[in-house]
Amino acid sequence: DQQVKQNSPSLSVQEGRISILNCDYTNSMFDYFLWYKKYPAEGPTFLISISSIKDKNEDGRFTVFLNKSAKHLSLHIVPSQPGDSAVYFCAASAMGAAGLGQFYFGTGTSLTVIP
Amino acid sequence: KAGVTQTPRYLIKTRGQQVTLSCSPISGHRSVSWYQQTPGQGLQFLFEYFSETQRNKGNFPGRFSGRQFSNSRSEMNVSTLELGDSALYLCASSFRGGDEQFFGPGTRLTVL
C-alpha cells in the first residue's frame, strides 16, 4: 500500500524554466514532508522540508508547497539548471505519532533539464 | 564531519545464502534506518533502530533482520536470499529519528 505517490515517473524541462514535481499522500497523520534528490550511484541527499503547520517553504531556487486538504505537495525549482537533473523523491512521516522515525517514500520522479 | 558509510558497496550472492550489510552513521546520530530500493518501487522502509532498539519495522519478511550497536553502527542481515532481494540497500542516519535523514551511498546486492 503506497501511502506516498509520485505519479509522474519522469519530467523534462528546458534550462531556465520552472520544474514542478508533484507528490500525493493518503495518510492524514503525516505532518512532516521532505524532498530528496538522488544522482546515480549515490544515496539520496536532503533538499528541503516542510511541516504541516506551514503551506510553503523556500530555500533558494527550491520551494515546497503543501496543500493539506488535498493531501498534496509540490516542489518548484526556478530557474531549472542542468545540474538539477536527478531523481527526486518525496517522503512523509508522522512525527507526532508512534511512527516517529519511519518515513514513507514515493517512487521518485526523474527530472531532466535540457540545456 | 564524516558522512554515512556503508560496506560493502557491491555484493554478489547466490540464492539461499545469507548476507550482512554494515552501516556507520554520522557521529552523534542515534537513529539508523534501512531502506530497500528497487526499480519502480521507490524506497521501501525496512526498519529503524534508535539507541540499540528497533523502534519501527516495515512490511518485510522475517528473513530481514538488523541490529544496532552501542556506538550506533548498524548491521542488516538477510537470510535465505531470493532473486527478488536484488536491490540497492540504503542506510540513513539522523539525530533523533523523524528529522532530516542523511543517506549513505548504498550497497548494491545482486542475487544470482
XYZ file of N, CA, C and O in Angstrom, chain B residues 1-5 23-32 71-73 93-96 102:
92
model
N 32.765 16.783 9.135
C 32.060 15.655 9.731
C 31.908 14.577 8.668
O 31.418 14.830 7.585
N 32.344 13.348 8.992
C 32.230 12.277 8.023
C 30.763 11.934 7.809
O 29.933 12.032 8.715
N 30.465 11.500 6.572
C 29.083 11.138 6.249
C 28.793 9.719 6.642
O 29.581 9.040 7.301
N 27.633 9.243 6.204
C 27.221 7.872 6.461
C 28.001 6.945 5.530
O 28.075 7.202 4.330
N 28.581 5.923 6.078
C 29.323 4.976 5.255
C 28.656 3.613 5.300
O 28.093 3.207 6.329
N 26.528 -0.435 8.313
C 26.292 0.998 8.176
C 26.892 1.727 9.376
O 26.597 1.378 10.525
N 27.693 2.739 9.085
C 28.217 3.591 10.153
C 27.593 4.966 10.018
O 27.794 5.640 9.003
N 26.813 5.390 11.016
C 26.104 6.669 10.899
C 27.038 7.847 11.152
O 28.190 7.686 11.549
N 26.498 9.026 10.927
C 27.217 10.246 11.244
C 27.407 10.310 12.758
O 26.498 9.947 13.522
N 28.583 10.774 13.170
C 28.871 10.840 14.593
C 27.810 11.672 15.327
O 27.464 12.782 14.913
N 27.285 11.098 16.413
C 26.262 11.801 17.183
C 24.845 11.419 16.816
O 23.905 11.705 17.569
N 24.681 10.794 15.667
C 23.344 10.345 15.258
C 23.020 9.016 15.943
O 23.822 8.088 15.925
N 21.824 8.942 16.514
C 21.435 7.734 17.241
C 20.397 6.903 16.494
O 20.122 5.783 16.875
N 19.817 7.488 15.462
C 18.798 6.772 14.694
C 19.395 6.294 13.377
O 20.033 7.055 12.654
N 19.201 5.035 13.069
C 19.629 4.460 11.797
C 18.446 3.730 11.180
O 17.806 2.904 11.822
N 27.735 1.911 19.681
C 28.331 3.085 19.014
C 27.451 3.570 17.857
O 27.896 4.383 17.045
N 26.214 3.077 17.802
C 25.196 3.430 16.800
C 25.416 2.795 15.438
O 24.540 2.902 14.577
N 26.531 2.116 15.241
C 26.708 1.381 13.987
C 25.627 0.316 13.882
O 25.162 -0.225 14.901
N 20.965 7.943 8.531
C 21.050 8.258 9.954
C 20.470 9.637 10.228
O 20.434 10.504 9.349
N 19.987 9.811 11.431
C 19.520 11.114 11.864
C 19.757 11.238 13.354
O 20.026 10.248 14.039
N 19.616 12.450 13.849
C 19.930 12.678 15.249
C 18.955 11.943 16.161
O 19.342 11.227 17.081
N 17.652 12.109 15.881
C 16.689 11.511 16.807
C 15.625 10.671 16.121
O 14.763 10.108 16.762
N 20.234 11.520 6.692
C 21.397 11.577 5.821
C 21.683 10.156 5.345
O 21.831 9.245 6.151
